[in-house]
């Protein structure tokens, strides 16, 4: 069986997959890869089955070695990487021979790189998922030097592909927000202004500093279920945006929810980076005939027709 | 019933009270397209597998609400030994104007109902109980858990039941330290709509040191 030997884990490398939906009423968040687009792309480039686990590498600096020849690919944050000293591409599958070392440098754009390996990381699942949930501590613990990770069965990729990837943005990032459910708690629902990503942000939540949003009302809200991407407004007026390991319920008003695409952007924001918000329609509506076409096509892998 | 938007793949259903929430949760859980339901005090968060299913699920929810909901099944009582040694216990006493002993007595003398689980694995929000024990939520969220400022009635609504050492490490709440002995993974599913009695116990203390840390 092919295995991946961890020589250096970097600041924080987690095993992540599509997450564990369906347990939120028990307090278990979905978790899973923070930048879902980058994670899913990595799996597709290798013809991995959907949900195959990958490595989510915070800030880079991971070094691994395979015990058997395997295909791998790096997506997400832009990192310089080498295999046995030779540079490898970004979003471009490469071959790792037994004993060769894959070494990632520091990420230069974005903060979460995904290393996908053919067959996926095959550690035992917990509640149906191999994702590490940093809030509840479920799933495989963060990688440490000396870890040996089993890989799943894999066939060679059937086609040569290079994904025309755009690395995560530098500078000010605009996040799409759908208003609700508690927008009425805001004195000004326009969400105007610019914020800075605080250093104490993580997979549970991204904290923003800068101006505060005044509340239109006082008092307390009964605790209610919250989603990934929810923008919560604590009484101090500084927004917190929930990541994949968010608490399943919260008691501060949620004044808006990021679009799924903007949640992926959120995953790559560096501390100190600036963000703005842009309000979009409350819910995207899709014409019934188009919906029917999508349903018919779903088996063929159509995921998103936004 | 009000349907409040909650992003591309969820809708927050607001109803009158917890009884309606629990009845609705039972009807909605197995609805086509529904990925998860999360009961709250007066709301039910319904998430869908695909954004494309949201409109259909919203319509189905409106339909469910137009029919009388089945009554929730009768509750069973679960007894949970707890240790009252939490960091915020004195704070809670100060808020309520009771002595620490009175807080503990009030907490153990009444039956609580498990309204819903949530926040993190093993937490249960309790309703009912002794009204003297209500305390406000913290003004600022704890830095270690962004957004997690704690429930409105931390001591009571909450059994900080996570494997104890981890919770102590996170310490997300102003809490009166009600800790569970049982492992949450096994106990949590059974908590829905159960009544809980909290007798005092010192039995947990003997194993507390072995449960510190993650």
Coordinates of C-alpha atoms in Angstrom, one line a residue:
Chain A
X1 CA 0.0 0.0 0.0
X2 CA 1.3 3.4 -0.9
X3 CA 2.0 5.8 2.0
X4 CA 3.0 9.4 2.5
X5 CA 5.7 10.0 5.1
X6 CA 5.5 13.4 6.8
X7 CA 9.0 14.9 7.2
X8 CA 8.0 18.4 8.2
X9 CA 4.4 19.5 8.8
X10 CA 4.9 23.3 8.5
X11 CA 3.0 25.6 10.8
X12 CA -0.3 23.6 10.6
X13 CA -1.3 21.0 8.1
X14 CA -4.7 19.3 8.4
X15 CA -6.3 16.4 6.7
X16 CA -9.6 17.7 5.1
X17 CA -12.3 16.4 2.8
X18 CA -15.8 17.4 1.9
X19 CA -16.8 17.4 5.6
X20 CA -19.4 15.7 7.7
X21 CA -22.8 17.1 7.0
X22 CA -25.9 16.0 9.0
X23 CA -24.7 16.2 12.6
X24 CA -25.2 19.9 13.4
X25 CA -28.0 19.3 15.8
X26 CA -25.5 17.3 17.9
X27 CA -23.1 20.3 17.8
X28 CA -20.9 18.8 15.1
X29 CA -20.2 21.3 12.3
X30 CA -19.7 20.3 8.8
X31 CA -16.0 21.2 8.8
X32 CA -14.0 20.1 5.7
X33 CA -11.7 22.0 3.4
X34 CA -12.0 25.8 3.9
X35 CA -11.4 26.7 0.3
X36 CA -13.8 24.1 -1.2
X37 CA -13.1 25.2 -4.8
X38 CA -9.4 24.7 -4.5
X39 CA -9.8 21.3 -2.7
X40 CA -12.3 20.0 -5.2
X41 CA -10.2 21.1 -8.2
X42 CA -7.3 19.2 -6.8
X43 CA -9.3 16.0 -6.5
X44 CA -10.7 16.4 -10.1
X45 CA -7.3 17.0 -11.6
X46 CA -6.3 13.5 -10.2
X47 CA -9.6 11.8 -11.1
X48 CA -10.0 11.1 -7.3
X49 CA -13.5 10.0 -6.2
X50 CA -15.5 12.9 -4.8
X51 CA -14.7 13.4 -1.1
X52 CA -11.2 12.0 -1.2
X53 CA -9.2 13.6 1.6
X54 CA -6.3 16.0 0.9
X55 CA -3.9 18.0 2.9
X56 CA -4.8 21.6 3.9
X57 CA -1.4 23.3 4.3
X58 CA -1.5 26.6 6.3
X59 CA 1.2 29.0 5.0
X60 CA 3.2 26.2 3.3
X61 CA 6.5 24.6 4.6
X62 CA 5.3 21.0 4.3
X63 CA 7.7 18.3 3.3
X64 CA 6.5 14.8 2.5
X65 CA 7.8 11.7 0.8
X66 CA 5.9 8.9 -0.9
X67 CA 6.7 5.2 -0.4
X68 CA 5.3 4.3 -3.9
X69 CA 5.1 6.3 -7.1
X70 CA 2.0 8.5 -7.0
X71 CA 0.4 11.5 -8.7
X72 CA -0.1 14.7 -6.8
X73 CA -1.2 18.3 -7.4
X74 CA -1.1 21.6 -5.5
X75 CA -4.0 24.1 -5.6
X76 CA -5.3 26.9 -3.4
X77 CA -2.6 29.3 -2.0
X78 CA 0.3 30.0 -4.4
X79 CA 3.4 28.2 -3.1
X80 CA 6.7 27.4 -4.7
X81 CA 7.2 23.7 -4.5
X82 CA 9.8 21.2 -5.6
X83 CA 10.1 17.5 -6.1
X84 CA 13.6 16.2 -5.5
X85 CA 14.8 19.8 -6.0
X86 CA 12.9 20.3 -9.4
X87 CA 10.2 23.0 -9.4
X88 CA 6.6 21.7 -9.9
X89 CA 3.7 23.7 -11.3
X90 CA 0.7 25.2 -9.6
X91 CA -2.6 23.4 -10.5
X92 CA -0.6 21.0 -12.6
X93 CA -0.4 17.3 -11.6
X94 CA 3.1 15.9 -11.1
X95 CA 4.6 12.5 -10.5
X96 CA 6.3 11.7 -7.2
X97 CA 8.6 8.7 -7.3
X98 CA 9.3 6.5 -4.2
X99 CA 11.8 8.2 -1.9
X100 CA 11.5 11.6 -3.6
X101 CA 10.6 14.6 -1.4
X102 CA 7.9 17.1 -2.2
X103 CA 8.8 20.3 -0.4
X104 CA 6.5 23.4 -0.2
X105 CA 7.9 26.9 0.4
X106 CA 6.0 29.7 2.2
X107 CA 2.8 30.7 0.5
X108 CA 3.1 34.0 -1.3
X109 CA -0.6 34.5 -2.3
X110 CA -3.3 33.2 0.0
X111 CA -2.7 31.1 3.0
X112 CA -4.2 27.6 2.5
X113 CA -2.6 25.3 -0.1
X114 CA -4.1 21.9 -0.9
X115 CA -1.9 19.0 -1.6
X116 CA -4.1 16.3 -3.2
X117 CA -2.6 12.8 -3.8
X118 CA -4.1 10.2 -6.2
X119 CA -6.4 7.9 -4.2
X120 CA -6.7 10.5 -1.4
X121 CA -5.4 10.3 2.2
X122 CA -6.9 7.1 3.6
X123 CA -6.9 7.5 7.4
X124 CA -10.0 6.1 9.2
X125 CA -13.0 8.4 8.9
X126 CA -14.9 9.7 12.0
X127 CA -18.6 10.1 11.5
X128 CA -18.1 9.5 7.8
X129 CA -15.4 12.1 7.2
X130 CA -11.6 12.4 7.5
X131 CA -11.9 16.2 8.1
X132 CA -10.2 17.7 11.1
X133 CA -12.7 19.8 13.0
X134 CA -10.5 22.2 15.0
X135 CA -13.4 23.4 17.2
X136 CA -14.6 20.0 18.4
X137 CA -11.4 18.0 17.9
X138 CA -13.0 15.4 15.7
X139 CA -11.1 13.8 12.9
X140 CA -7.4 13.2 12.4
X141 CA -5.1 15.4 14.5
X142 CA -2.8 17.9 12.8
X143 CA 0.1 16.4 11.0
X144 CA 3.4 15.9 12.9
X145 CA 6.8 14.9 11.6
X146 CA 7.1 11.2 11.4
X147 CA 3.4 10.6 10.6
X148 CA 2.8 7.9 8.0
X149 CA -0.4 8.5 6.0
X150 CA -2.0 5.6 4.0
X151 CA -3.1 6.5 0.5
X152 CA -6.2 5.1 -1.2
X153 CA -6.2 2.9 -4.2
X154 CA -5.7 5.0 -7.3
X155 CA -5.6 4.6 -11.1
X156 CA -3.3 6.9 -13.1
X157 CA -5.1 10.1 -14.2
X158 CA -6.8 9.5 -17.5
X159 CA -5.9 12.8 -19.1
X160 CA -3.1 15.3 -18.9
X161 CA -4.4 18.6 -17.6
X162 CA -3.1 21.9 -16.5
X163 CA -5.7 24.1 -14.7
X164 CA -5.6 27.7 -15.7
X165 CA -5.6 28.8 -12.1
X166 CA -5.8 32.3 -10.8
X167 CA -4.0 32.5 -7.4
X168 CA -5.8 34.1 -4.5
X169 CA -6.0 37.9 -4.7
X170 CA -3.7 40.3 -3.0
X171 CA -4.9 43.7 -1.8
X172 CA -8.4 44.5 -0.9
X173 CA -10.9 41.6 -1.4
X174 CA -14.6 42.2 -2.0
X175 CA -16.9 39.6 -0.4
X176 CA -20.4 39.0 -1.6
X177 CA -23.0 39.1 1.2
X178 CA -26.6 37.9 1.1
X179 CA -28.6 39.9 3.8
X180 CA -30.3 38.1 6.6
X181 CA -31.4 36.5 8.7
X182 CA -31.0 39.3 11.2
X183 CA -30.1 42.3 9.0
X184 CA -32.7 44.3 10.9
X185 CA -30.3 44.4 13.9
X186 CA -28.1 46.7 11.9
X187 CA -28.6 50.5 12.1
X188 CA -27.3 50.8 8.5
X189 CA -27.8 47.6 6.4
X190 CA -25.5 48.9 3.6
X191 CA -22.4 47.1 5.1
X192 CA -20.3 50.0 3.8
X193 CA -16.7 50.3 4.8
X194 CA -13.4 48.5 4.8
X195 CA -12.0 46.1 7.4
X196 CA -8.8 44.4 8.3
X197 CA -8.4 40.6 8.8
X198 CA -7.3 40.1 12.5
X199 CA -4.4 37.8 13.3
X200 CA -6.6 35.7 15.6
X201 CA -8.6 34.4 12.7
X202 CA -8.8 30.6 12.1
X203 CA -11.0 27.9 10.7
X204 CA -13.6 28.6 13.4
X205 CA -14.0 32.3 12.4
X206 CA -12.4 35.2 10.7
X207 CA -12.4 38.3 12.9
X208 CA -12.4 41.7 11.3
X209 CA -11.1 44.9 12.9
X210 CA -11.7 48.5 11.8
X211 CA -14.9 50.3 12.0
X212 CA -17.8 48.9 14.0
X213 CA -21.4 48.4 12.9
X214 CA -23.8 50.2 15.2
X215 CA -26.8 48.1 16.2
X216 CA -30.4 49.2 15.5
X217 CA -31.6 47.5 18.6
X218 CA -30.5 46.2 21.9
X219 CA -31.4 43.1 23.8
X220 CA -30.5 39.5 23.3
X221 CA -31.4 37.1 20.6
X222 CA -32.3 33.5 21.4
X223 CA -29.6 31.1 20.3
X224 CA -30.1 29.9 16.8
X225 CA -28.4 27.7 14.2
X226 CA -25.7 29.4 12.1
X227 CA -24.1 28.5 8.8
X228 CA -20.5 28.7 7.4
X229 CA -20.0 32.2 6.0
X230 CA -22.4 33.8 8.5
X231 CA -21.4 37.3 9.6
X232 CA -22.1 37.6 13.3
X233 CA -22.3 40.9 15.0
X234 CA -21.2 40.8 18.7
X235 CA -22.2 43.7 20.9
X236 CA -18.8 45.3 20.3
X237 CA -19.8 45.8 16.7
X238 CA -16.8 44.0 15.2
X239 CA -17.9 41.4 12.7
X240 CA -16.9 37.8 12.9
X241 CA -17.3 35.6 9.8
X242 CA -17.7 31.9 10.5
X243 CA -15.4 29.4 8.8
X244 CA -16.0 25.6 8.3
X245 CA -15.4 24.7 12.0
X246 CA -17.9 27.3 13.3
X247 CA -20.1 26.6 16.3
X248 CA -23.4 25.1 15.2
X249 CA -25.5 27.7 17.1
X250 CA -24.8 31.3 18.0
X251 CA -26.5 33.9 20.1
X252 CA -25.3 37.1 18.4
X253 CA -27.3 38.3 15.4
X254 CA -26.2 37.1 11.9
X255 CA -26.6 40.2 9.7
X256 CA -25.6 38.5 6.5
X257 CA -24.1 35.3 4.9
X258 CA -21.3 35.1 2.4
X259 CA -22.0 33.5 -0.9
X260 CA -20.3 30.0 -1.2
X261 CA -17.8 31.5 -3.7
X262 CA -16.9 34.3 -1.2
X263 CA -16.4 31.7 1.6
X264 CA -13.6 30.3 -0.6
X265 CA -12.1 33.8 -0.8
X266 CA -12.4 34.1 2.9
X267 CA -10.3 30.9 3.3
X268 CA -7.3 32.6 1.7
X269 CA -7.3 36.0 3.4
X270 CA -4.1 36.8 5.2
X271 CA -4.1 38.6 8.5
X272 CA -3.8 42.3 7.7
X273 CA -5.5 42.0 4.4
X274 CA -8.4 44.4 3.7
X275 CA -11.9 43.4 2.9
X276 CA -15.1 45.1 1.7
X277 CA -18.6 43.8 1.3
X278 CA -20.9 43.8 -1.6
X279 CA -24.6 43.0 -1.0
X280 CA -26.1 40.6 -3.5
X281 CA -29.7 39.4 -4.0
X282 CA -31.2 37.7 -1.1
X283 CA -31.4 34.3 -2.8
X284 CA -30.3 33.4 -6.2
X285 CA -33.2 32.3 -8.3
X286 CA -32.9 29.9 -11.1
X287 CA -35.7 29.5 -13.8
X288 CA -37.6 26.2 -13.4
X289 CA -36.6 24.9 -16.9
X290 CA -32.9 25.6 -16.0
X291 CA -33.4 23.8 -12.7
X292 CA -34.8 20.8 -14.6
X293 CA -31.8 20.7 -16.9
X294 CA -29.4 20.9 -13.9
X295 CA -31.1 18.1 -12.2
X296 CA -30.9 16.0 -15.3
X297 CA -27.2 16.8 -15.6
X298 CA -26.2 16.4 -12.0
X299 CA -25.0 12.8 -12.5
X300 CA -22.6 14.2 -15.1
X301 CA -20.8 16.3 -12.6
X302 CA -22.5 19.7 -13.0
X303 CA -22.1 21.3 -9.7
X304 CA -22.9 24.9 -10.0
X305 CA -24.6 27.0 -12.6
X306 CA -24.3 30.4 -11.1
Chain B
X1 CA -44.0 31.0 10.8
X2 CA -41.4 33.2 9.1
X3 CA -38.8 32.0 6.6
X4 CA -35.6 34.1 7.0
X5 CA -32.8 34.0 4.4
X6 CA -29.6 32.4 5.6
X7 CA -27.3 32.3 2.6
X8 CA -27.3 30.2 -0.6
X9 CA -28.0 26.8 1.0
X10 CA -30.1 27.4 4.2
X11 CA -33.3 29.0 5.5
X12 CA -34.0 29.9 9.1
X13 CA -37.5 29.1 10.1
X14 CA -38.8 31.2 12.9
X15 CA -41.7 29.9 15.0
X16 CA -43.4 30.7 18.2
X17 CA -41.7 28.5 20.7
X18 CA -39.5 25.5 21.4
X19 CA -42.4 23.0 21.1
X20 CA -43.1 24.2 17.6
X21 CA -39.4 24.0 16.8
X22 CA -39.1 20.4 18.0
X23 CA -42.3 19.3 16.2
X24 CA -41.2 21.0 13.0
X25 CA -37.7 19.4 13.2
X26 CA -39.3 16.0 13.3
X27 CA -41.3 16.7 10.1
X28 CA -38.5 18.4 8.2
X29 CA -35.5 16.1 9.0
X30 CA -36.3 13.6 6.3
X31 CA -37.6 16.0 3.7
X32 CA -36.0 15.6 0.2
X33 CA -33.1 17.9 -0.4
X34 CA -32.6 18.6 3.3
X35 CA -29.0 18.1 4.5
X36 CA -29.3 19.1 8.1
X37 CA -31.7 20.7 10.6
X38 CA -30.5 22.7 13.7
X39 CA -33.1 23.4 16.3
X40 CA -32.7 26.7 18.3
X41 CA -34.9 28.3 21.0
X42 CA -37.4 29.7 18.5
X43 CA -35.9 28.8 15.2
X44 CA -35.1 25.8 13.0
X45 CA -32.1 26.2 10.7
X46 CA -32.7 24.0 7.6
X47 CA -29.7 23.5 5.3
X48 CA -30.0 21.9 1.9
X49 CA -27.6 19.7 -0.1
X50 CA -27.6 22.0 -3.1
X51 CA -28.5 25.6 -3.6
X52 CA -30.8 24.4 -6.4
X53 CA -33.0 22.6 -3.9
X54 CA -33.6 25.7 -1.7
X55 CA -36.7 27.0 -3.4
X56 CA -38.3 23.5 -3.3
X57 CA -37.5 23.1 0.3
X58 CA -38.9 26.5 1.2
X59 CA -42.1 25.6 -0.5
X60 CA -42.3 22.3 1.3
X61 CA -41.7 24.1 4.6
X62 CA -44.6 26.5 4.0
X63 CA -46.7 23.4 3.2
X64 CA -45.7 21.6 6.4
X65 CA -46.6 24.7 8.4
X66 CA -50.1 24.8 7.0
X67 CA -50.9 21.5 8.7
X68 CA -51.0 20.8 12.4
X69 CA -47.7 19.4 13.6
X70 CA -47.6 16.1 15.6
X71 CA -46.9 16.5 19.3
X72 CA -43.5 15.7 20.5
X73 CA -43.0 12.3 22.2
X74 CA -43.0 12.2 26.0
X75 CA -39.7 12.9 27.6
X76 CA -37.6 10.5 29.6
X77 CA -35.5 11.6 32.5
X78 CA -31.7 11.3 32.4
X79 CA -29.7 11.9 35.6
X80 CA -26.4 13.6 35.1
X81 CA -23.9 13.9 38.0
X82 CA -22.1 17.2 37.9
X83 CA -19.3 19.0 39.7
X84 CA -19.8 22.6 40.5
X85 CA -16.3 24.0 40.4
X86 CA -16.5 26.4 37.4
X87 CA -14.6 29.6 37.1
X88 CA -17.7 31.6 36.7
X89 CA -19.7 30.1 39.5
X90 CA -19.1 33.1 41.8
X91 CA -19.9 35.5 39.0
X92 CA -23.2 33.8 38.4
X93 CA -24.0 34.0 42.1
X94 CA -23.2 37.7 42.0
X95 CA -25.5 38.2 39.0
X96 CA -28.4 36.4 40.6
X97 CA -28.0 37.7 44.1
X98 CA -27.8 34.2 45.5
X99 CA -25.0 32.5 47.3
X100 CA -23.0 29.9 45.5
X101 CA -24.7 27.2 47.6
X102 CA -28.1 28.6 46.7
X103 CA -27.1 28.6 43.0
X104 CA -26.1 25.0 43.2
X105 CA -29.2 24.1 45.2
X106 CA -31.4 25.8 42.7
X107 CA -29.7 24.1 39.8
X108 CA -30.0 20.6 41.3
X109 CA -33.5 21.0 42.7
X110 CA -35.4 21.3 39.4
X111 CA -35.9 19.3 36.3
X112 CA -34.5 20.8 33.1
X113 CA -35.6 20.0 29.6
X114 CA -33.1 19.6 26.8
X115 CA -34.3 22.0 24.2
X116 CA -31.6 21.5 21.7
X117 CA -28.0 20.6 21.2
X118 CA -25.5 22.8 19.6
X119 CA -22.6 25.0 19.6
X120 CA -20.1 22.1 19.8
X121 CA -20.5 18.4 20.4
X122 CA -22.0 17.4 23.7
X123 CA -23.5 20.8 24.5
X124 CA -27.2 20.8 25.4
X125 CA -29.2 23.9 25.9
X126 CA -31.6 23.5 28.8
X127 CA -34.9 25.2 29.3
X128 CA -37.2 25.4 32.2
X129 CA -35.6 25.0 35.6
X130 CA -35.3 27.7 38.1
X131 CA -36.0 31.2 36.8
X132 CA -33.8 32.9 39.4
X133 CA -30.8 31.5 37.6
X134 CA -31.0 33.6 34.5
X135 CA -27.9 35.6 33.7
X136 CA -27.0 37.7 30.7
X137 CA -24.7 36.6 27.9
X138 CA -21.2 37.9 27.9
X139 CA -20.7 41.2 26.3
X140 CA -17.7 40.1 24.3
X141 CA -17.1 36.7 22.8
X142 CA -14.2 34.7 24.2
X143 CA -11.2 35.2 22.0
X144 CA -10.5 31.5 21.8
X145 CA -13.8 30.8 20.2
X146 CA -14.7 33.6 17.8
X147 CA -18.4 34.5 18.0
X148 CA -19.0 32.1 20.8
X149 CA -20.1 34.4 23.6
X150 CA -22.1 31.8 25.4
X151 CA -25.8 31.2 25.8
X152 CA -28.2 33.5 27.5
X153 CA -28.5 31.4 30.6
X154 CA -25.0 29.8 30.6
X155 CA -25.2 28.0 33.8
X156 CA -28.5 26.4 33.0
X157 CA -29.2 26.3 29.4
X158 CA -25.9 24.6 29.0
X159 CA -24.3 21.5 30.0
X160 CA -20.8 22.1 29.0
X161 CA -20.5 18.5 28.2
X162 CA -17.7 18.3 25.9
X163 CA -15.0 15.9 27.0
X164 CA -14.2 18.0 30.0
X165 CA -10.6 18.7 29.6
X166 CA -11.1 20.1 26.1
X167 CA -13.9 22.4 27.3
X168 CA -11.8 23.6 30.1
X169 CA -9.1 24.4 27.6
X170 CA -11.5 26.3 25.3
X171 CA -13.5 27.8 28.1
X172 CA -15.9 29.4 25.8
X173 CA -18.5 30.5 28.3
X174 CA -19.2 32.3 31.4
X175 CA -20.2 29.1 33.0
X176 CA -21.1 27.6 36.3
X177 CA -19.2 24.5 35.4
X178 CA -21.7 21.8 34.9
X179 CA -19.6 19.0 33.6
X180 CA -20.7 15.7 32.4
X181 CA -19.0 12.4 33.1
X182 CA -20.3 10.6 30.1
X183 CA -18.7 10.8 26.7
X184 CA -20.6 13.2 24.6
X185 CA -20.5 11.2 21.4
X186 CA -22.5 8.5 23.0
X187 CA -24.8 10.6 25.0
X188 CA -25.6 13.6 22.7
X189 CA -28.0 12.0 20.3
X190 CA -30.2 10.9 23.1
X191 CA -30.4 14.4 24.5
X192 CA -33.0 15.7 22.2
X193 CA -36.2 16.5 24.0
X194 CA -35.1 14.8 27.2
X195 CA -35.5 16.0 30.8
X196 CA -32.3 16.3 32.8
X197 CA -31.9 16.3 36.6
X198 CA -28.6 17.5 37.9
X199 CA -27.7 16.0 41.3
X200 CA -24.5 17.0 42.9
X201 CA -21.7 14.6 42.7
X202 CA -18.1 14.5 43.6
X203 CA -17.4 11.3 41.8
X204 CA -16.2 13.1 38.7
X205 CA -13.4 14.8 40.7
X206 CA -11.5 11.6 41.0
X207 CA -11.0 11.3 37.3
X208 CA -10.7 15.0 36.5
X209 CA -6.9 15.2 36.3
X210 CA -6.8 12.4 33.7
X211 CA -9.3 14.3 31.5
X212 CA -7.4 17.6 31.4
X213 CA -6.0 18.6 28.0
X214 CA -7.1 17.5 24.6

